Amino acid sequence: MSPSLDLLRTFLAVHRAGSITAGAELLGLSQPTVTAQLKTLESTLGRPLFERLARGVRPTGAGDELARRVADPIDALHGLLRDELAAPTATTVHLGGPSDFLCAMVLPSLAERLADGLQVRATFGLPDDLLDRLVDRSLDLVISSTRPRRAGVRATPFYDETFALVAAPKWSAGTPTSSPEPLRKIPLIAYAEEAPIIRRYWRTVFSTRLTRTADLVVPDLRGVLAAVRAGAGASVLPTYLCDEALAAGELVLLSDPELPPLNTLYLATRSATGPNNPAAVVRDRLLRTFG
């Protein structure tokens, strides 16, 4: 006998929640009902799916494998049914992401949709915080600079950031360098105290560790760009921010590697987001625009 969809849905809720009690709360069912459904499913499949612990449950190998196989289909079906059968969803999409990329790239690409009735509420932040808000449903769509690895979250790669080491012309020696030595006297400008983008550039392009601290820290890459254009020093910036200034001669490349560092951005939605949900519509538009 094949297990019913209700049994699989109950199993998946308990697997994600880590306990029968929490799974029952998510489903709006009583704990005895959920316990009985799990026993029925285990009996049908002929193998245990959970180990019962003093607090909660731990999936067996068979349980993890079953969750991996059924999660996406059940989430997709749930989203489809919600889109087709539930009351019409609001057209407001709560969108989170890095401030510079949202402002420079994403929001302009959505301008035409605003005239068609779409409403957007933008939130700036770091990936972990934004993904927490996606899971707790206070955000609908997140642009993450790290690959999301969370239960109930679907992530799609959609944009590769390319990075360049730039400065005002006064700091240039005339030809791009392949060594960090000529850069020692140039002040460094970073968006965070740890200078993660610059450190990664030093490591991947120069094959060495950055041993300096930043001379100026500005918690927004648009501010970093403004300081670099004003001649304050050098920084590593995504090319979507600095290409215009490079073309105008306001900035120059201090290094020109054959393979510049890349970082992939991901579009993240809840797995249960159906194809007609406004967040899915915005996600698909961004994929078409930047794909």
Tab-separated table of C-alpha atoms in Angstrom:
chain	number	residue	atom	x	y	z
A	1	MET	CA	0.000	0.000	0.000
A	2	SER	CA	1.338	3.457	-0.921
A	3	PRO	CA	1.473	6.044	1.891
A	4	SER	CA	-1.035	8.872	1.612
A	5	LEU	CA	-0.032	12.481	1.018
A	6	ASP	CA	-1.286	13.398	4.515
A	7	LEU	CA	1.102	10.891	6.106
A	8	LEU	CA	4.046	12.244	4.107
A	9	ARG	CA	3.101	15.829	4.955
A	10	THR	CA	2.984	14.942	8.660
A	11	PHE	CA	6.330	13.152	8.435
A	12	LEU	CA	7.956	16.154	6.739
A	13	ALA	CA	6.636	18.585	9.369
A	14	VAL	CA	8.056	16.473	12.206
A	15	HIS	CA	11.357	16.006	10.358
A	16	ARG	CA	11.740	19.771	9.962
A	17	ALA	CA	10.547	20.643	13.459
A	18	GLY	CA	12.654	18.019	15.226
A	19	SER	CA	9.843	16.914	17.525
A	20	ILE	CA	6.367	15.449	17.350
A	21	THR	CA	4.944	18.226	19.513
A	22	ALA	CA	6.364	21.014	17.343
A	23	GLY	CA	5.310	19.212	14.169
A	24	ALA	CA	1.769	18.868	15.500
A	25	GLU	CA	1.666	22.613	16.234
A	26	LEU	CA	2.803	23.414	12.692
A	27	LEU	CA	0.071	21.209	11.242
A	28	GLY	CA	-2.683	22.235	13.659
A	29	LEU	CA	-3.134	18.611	14.751
A	30	SER	CA	-3.075	16.918	18.126
A	31	GLN	CA	0.078	15.144	19.260
A	32	PRO	CA	-1.655	11.712	19.463
A	33	THR	CA	-2.886	12.140	15.868
A	34	VAL	CA	0.606	12.922	14.615
A	35	THR	CA	2.078	10.006	16.588
A	36	ALA	CA	-0.501	7.642	15.095
A	37	GLN	CA	0.166	8.897	11.564
A	38	LEU	CA	3.917	8.388	11.962
A	39	LYS	CA	3.374	4.840	13.205
A	40	THR	CA	1.117	4.146	10.225
A	41	LEU	CA	3.725	5.507	7.804
A	42	GLU	CA	6.529	3.509	9.410
A	43	SER	CA	4.371	0.380	9.286
A	44	THR	CA	3.534	1.000	5.627
A	45	LEU	CA	7.189	1.507	4.662
A	46	GLY	CA	8.440	-1.284	6.912
A	47	ARG	CA	11.208	0.731	8.544
A	48	PRO	CA	11.621	3.226	11.399
A	49	LEU	CA	11.872	6.861	10.350
A	50	PHE	CA	12.701	8.422	13.732
A	51	GLU	CA	14.490	7.569	16.930
A	52	ARG	CA	12.463	8.748	19.922
A	53	LEU	CA	14.610	10.815	22.309
A	54	ALA	CA	13.955	12.263	25.754
A	55	ARG	CA	13.364	15.565	23.983
A	56	GLY	CA	12.192	15.389	20.421
A	57	VAL	CA	13.072	12.887	17.736
A	58	ARG	CA	16.086	12.174	15.549
A	59	PRO	CA	15.586	10.956	11.975
A	60	THR	CA	17.084	7.644	10.969
A	61	GLY	CA	19.003	7.284	7.721
A	62	ALA	CA	15.775	6.138	6.076
A	63	GLY	CA	14.009	9.203	7.497
A	64	ASP	CA	16.581	11.613	6.099
A	65	GLU	CA	16.434	9.924	2.708
A	66	LEU	CA	12.632	10.079	2.622
A	67	ALA	CA	12.676	13.777	3.589
A	68	ARG	CA	15.166	14.522	0.817
A	69	ARG	CA	12.958	12.828	-1.754
A	70	VAL	CA	9.552	14.222	-0.768
A	71	ALA	CA	10.355	17.752	0.448
A	72	ASP	CA	10.410	19.566	-2.905
A	73	PRO	CA	7.310	17.853	-4.389
A	74	ILE	CA	5.235	18.414	-1.248
A	75	ASP	CA	6.332	22.040	-0.952
A	76	ALA	CA	5.572	22.655	-4.629
A	77	LEU	CA	2.129	21.053	-4.334
A	78	HIS	CA	1.356	23.038	-1.202
A	79	GLY	CA	2.341	26.282	-2.924
A	80	LEU	CA	0.291	25.449	-6.008
A	81	LEU	CA	-2.826	24.659	-3.976
A	82	ARG	CA	-2.425	27.825	-1.950
A	83	ASP	CA	-2.111	29.907	-5.123
A	84	GLU	CA	-5.100	28.318	-6.851
A	85	LEU	CA	-7.528	27.710	-4.013
A	86	ALA	CA	-6.780	30.242	-1.304
A	87	ALA	CA	-7.953	33.827	-1.219
A	88	PRO	CA	-6.005	36.147	-3.566
A	89	THR	CA	-2.621	37.034	-2.129
A	90	ALA	CA	-1.504	40.595	-1.538
A	91	THR	CA	0.720	42.103	-4.207
A	92	THR	CA	3.235	43.469	-1.694
A	93	VAL	CA	6.574	41.662	-1.763
A	94	HIS	CA	8.890	42.063	1.215
A	95	LEU	CA	12.350	41.903	-0.331
A	96	GLY	CA	15.652	41.683	1.538
A	97	GLY	CA	19.242	41.913	0.356
A	98	PRO	CA	22.512	43.863	0.419
A	99	SER	CA	21.820	47.584	0.211
A	100	ASP	CA	24.201	48.366	-2.655
A	101	PHE	CA	22.982	45.595	-4.956
A	102	LEU	CA	19.315	46.265	-4.223
A	103	CYS	CA	19.665	49.977	-4.910
A	104	ALA	CA	21.988	49.791	-7.916
A	105	MET	CA	20.592	46.761	-9.707
A	106	VAL	CA	17.393	45.209	-8.378
A	107	LEU	CA	15.062	48.102	-7.635
A	108	PRO	CA	15.630	49.785	-11.034
A	109	SER	CA	14.815	46.481	-12.751
A	110	LEU	CA	11.433	46.377	-10.978
A	111	ALA	CA	10.424	49.936	-11.867
A	112	GLU	CA	7.977	48.961	-14.613
A	113	ARG	CA	6.217	46.425	-12.394
A	114	LEU	CA	5.368	49.127	-9.855
A	115	ALA	CA	3.144	50.769	-12.474
A	116	ASP	CA	1.361	47.408	-12.860
A	117	GLY	CA	0.355	47.292	-9.201
A	118	LEU	CA	3.314	45.548	-7.565
A	119	GLN	CA	4.292	46.924	-4.167
A	120	VAL	CA	7.754	46.307	-2.707
A	121	ARG	CA	9.103	46.841	0.782
A	122	ALA	CA	12.907	46.651	0.788
A	123	THR	CA	14.994	45.612	3.788
A	124	PHE	CA	18.785	45.816	3.936
A	125	GLY	CA	20.860	43.375	5.943
A	126	LEU	CA	23.329	40.497	6.156
A	127	PRO	CA	22.523	37.036	4.764
A	128	ASP	CA	21.922	35.160	8.024
A	129	ASP	CA	19.597	37.798	9.444
A	130	LEU	CA	17.664	38.104	6.194
A	131	LEU	CA	17.265	34.339	5.850
A	132	ASP	CA	15.990	34.157	9.434
A	133	ARG	CA	13.333	36.667	8.448
A	134	LEU	CA	12.501	34.667	5.327
A	135	VAL	CA	11.911	31.550	7.407
A	136	ASP	CA	9.756	33.388	9.948
A	137	ARG	CA	7.735	34.871	7.052
A	138	SER	CA	8.541	38.539	7.645
A	139	LEU	CA	10.336	38.550	4.264
A	140	ASP	CA	9.129	36.898	1.048
A	141	LEU	CA	12.245	37.013	-1.123
A	142	VAL	CA	15.904	37.354	-0.168
A	143	ILE	CA	18.988	38.086	-2.229
A	144	SER	CA	21.793	36.303	-0.414
A	145	SER	CA	25.523	36.661	-0.997
A	146	THR	CA	26.030	33.182	0.508
A	147	ARG	CA	24.339	29.953	-0.566
A	148	PRO	CA	21.345	29.350	1.740
A	149	ARG	CA	21.320	25.905	3.337
A	150	ARG	CA	18.134	25.849	5.381
A	151	ALA	CA	15.178	23.532	5.539
A	152	GLY	CA	12.160	25.000	3.789
A	153	VAL	CA	14.201	27.467	1.706
A	154	ARG	CA	14.690	27.199	-2.042
A	155	ALA	CA	17.714	29.010	-3.484
A	156	THR	CA	18.486	29.764	-7.123
A	157	PRO	CA	21.812	31.227	-8.326
A	158	PHE	CA	21.139	34.289	-10.469
A	159	TYR	CA	24.033	36.771	-10.583
A	160	ASP	CA	27.838	36.552	-10.470
A	161	GLU	CA	29.516	39.589	-8.950
A	162	THR	CA	32.920	40.362	-10.451
A	163	PHE	CA	35.363	42.366	-8.325
A	164	ALA	CA	37.993	44.923	-9.285
A	165	LEU	CA	40.778	46.637	-7.353
A	166	VAL	CA	40.365	50.343	-8.131
A	167	ALA	CA	41.553	53.789	-7.097
A	168	ALA	CA	41.591	57.351	-8.384
A	169	PRO	CA	44.191	57.959	-11.146
A	170	LYS	CA	46.534	59.777	-8.769
A	171	TRP	CA	47.312	56.455	-7.044
A	172	SER	CA	48.180	54.601	-10.262
A	173	ALA	CA	51.741	53.755	-11.227
A	174	GLY	CA	50.693	53.572	-14.861
A	175	THR	CA	50.379	49.817	-15.330
A	176	PRO	CA	48.338	47.289	-13.303
A	177	THR	CA	50.362	45.341	-10.770
A	178	SER	CA	50.436	41.608	-10.127
A	179	SER	CA	51.919	42.092	-6.653
A	180	PRO	CA	50.609	43.826	-3.521
A	181	GLU	CA	53.990	45.454	-2.828
A	182	PRO	CA	53.392	48.638	-4.914
A	183	LEU	CA	50.082	49.142	-3.061
A	184	ARG	CA	51.506	49.406	0.443
A	185	LYS	CA	51.436	53.212	0.561
A	186	ILE	CA	47.871	53.513	-0.749
A	187	PRO	CA	45.188	53.790	1.983
A	188	LEU	CA	42.622	50.998	1.927
A	189	ILE	CA	38.880	51.590	2.139
A	190	ALA	CA	36.563	48.775	3.224
A	191	TYR	CA	32.891	48.300	4.059
A	192	ALA	CA	33.620	46.282	7.232
A	193	GLU	CA	36.399	46.260	9.793
A	194	GLU	CA	37.491	42.770	8.713
A	195	ALA	CA	37.704	43.915	5.058
A	196	PRO	CA	36.405	40.556	3.753
A	197	ILE	CA	36.215	41.563	0.079
A	198	ILE	CA	39.738	42.981	0.046
A	199	ARG	CA	41.094	39.993	1.969
A	200	ARG	CA	39.567	37.607	-0.532
A	201	TYR	CA	41.061	39.599	-3.436
A	202	TRP	CA	44.535	39.502	-1.872
A	203	ARG	CA	44.202	35.757	-1.317
A	204	THR	CA	42.891	34.817	-4.779
A	205	VAL	CA	44.751	37.323	-6.977
A	206	PHE	CA	48.006	37.917	-5.081
A	207	SER	CA	48.128	34.495	-3.346
A	208	THR	CA	48.943	36.121	-0.025
A	209	ARG	CA	47.219	37.250	3.152
A	210	LEU	CA	46.243	40.859	3.683
A	211	THR	CA	48.207	41.972	6.738
A	212	ARG	CA	47.021	45.583	6.815
A	213	THR	CA	43.926	47.052	8.426
A	214	ALA	CA	41.592	49.341	6.546
A	215	ASP	CA	42.275	53.074	6.797
A	216	LEU	CA	38.617	53.959	6.245
A	217	VAL	CA	35.568	51.790	6.960
A	218	VAL	CA	32.199	52.687	5.430
A	219	PRO	CA	29.333	50.205	5.984
A	220	ASP	CA	27.940	50.602	2.463
A	221	LEU	CA	29.729	49.917	-0.803
A	222	ARG	CA	28.228	53.031	-2.359
A	223	GLY	CA	30.000	55.038	0.330
A	224	VAL	CA	33.211	53.147	-0.363
A	225	LEU	CA	32.855	54.045	-4.048
A	226	ALA	CA	32.334	57.720	-3.218
A	227	ALA	CA	35.462	57.793	-1.061
A	228	VAL	CA	37.555	56.030	-3.706
A	229	ARG	CA	36.366	58.422	-6.430
A	230	ALA	CA	37.304	61.333	-4.192
A	231	GLY	CA	40.870	60.026	-4.020
A	232	ALA	CA	40.839	58.716	-0.454
A	233	GLY	CA	42.513	55.448	-1.403
A	234	ALA	CA	41.943	52.048	-3.001
A	235	SER	CA	39.294	49.381	-2.561
A	236	VAL	CA	37.900	46.233	-4.118
A	237	LEU	CA	34.430	46.835	-5.532
A	238	PRO	CA	31.901	44.885	-7.586
A	239	THR	CA	32.131	45.985	-11.190
A	240	TYR	CA	28.421	46.845	-11.392
A	241	LEU	CA	29.224	49.733	-9.029
A	242	CYS	CA	32.483	50.978	-10.533
A	243	ASP	CA	32.279	50.226	-14.284
A	244	GLU	CA	30.824	53.655	-15.069
A	245	ALA	CA	33.564	55.452	-13.156
A	246	LEU	CA	36.212	53.297	-14.846
A	247	ALA	CA	34.804	54.093	-18.281
A	248	ALA	CA	34.792	57.811	-17.453
A	249	GLY	CA	38.405	57.726	-16.283
A	250	GLU	CA	37.465	58.690	-12.739
A	251	LEU	CA	38.911	55.383	-11.518
A	252	VAL	CA	41.646	53.079	-12.773
A	253	LEU	CA	42.418	49.398	-12.266
A	254	LEU	CA	45.369	48.839	-9.951
A	255	SER	CA	45.446	45.168	-10.901
A	256	ASP	CA	44.005	43.355	-13.902
A	257	PRO	CA	44.003	39.577	-13.296
A	258	GLU	CA	42.987	37.200	-16.059
A	259	LEU	CA	40.381	35.644	-13.737
A	260	PRO	CA	39.040	38.236	-11.290
A	261	PRO	CA	37.305	37.030	-8.112
A	262	LEU	CA	33.633	36.139	-8.455
A	263	ASN	CA	30.841	35.786	-5.931
A	264	THR	CA	27.475	34.231	-6.765
A	265	LEU	CA	24.290	35.834	-5.458
A	266	TYR	CA	21.239	33.665	-4.794
A	267	LEU	CA	17.516	34.323	-4.875
A	268	ALA	CA	15.885	32.612	-1.902
A	269	THR	CA	12.183	31.966	-1.325
A	270	ARG	CA	10.334	29.631	0.972
A	271	SER	CA	9.990	26.211	-0.647
A	272	ALA	CA	6.206	26.389	-0.379
A	273	THR	CA	6.035	29.565	-2.485
A	274	GLY	CA	3.744	28.737	-5.412
A	275	PRO	CA	4.331	29.848	-9.016
A	276	ASN	CA	1.634	32.570	-8.885
A	277	ASN	CA	2.793	34.037	-5.592
A	278	PRO	CA	4.011	37.651	-6.049
A	279	ALA	CA	7.404	36.687	-4.590
A	280	ALA	CA	7.764	33.971	-7.239
A	281	VAL	CA	6.750	36.421	-9.958
A	282	VAL	CA	9.432	38.888	-8.806
A	283	ARG	CA	11.990	36.093	-8.503
A	284	ASP	CA	11.291	34.921	-12.049
A	285	ARG	CA	11.520	38.463	-13.401
A	286	LEU	CA	14.918	38.931	-11.764
A	287	LEU	CA	16.107	35.620	-13.196
A	288	ARG	CA	15.063	36.722	-16.676
A	289	THR	CA	16.689	40.138	-16.243
A	290	PHE	CA	20.017	38.969	-14.877
A	291	GLY	CA	20.125	35.411	-16.219
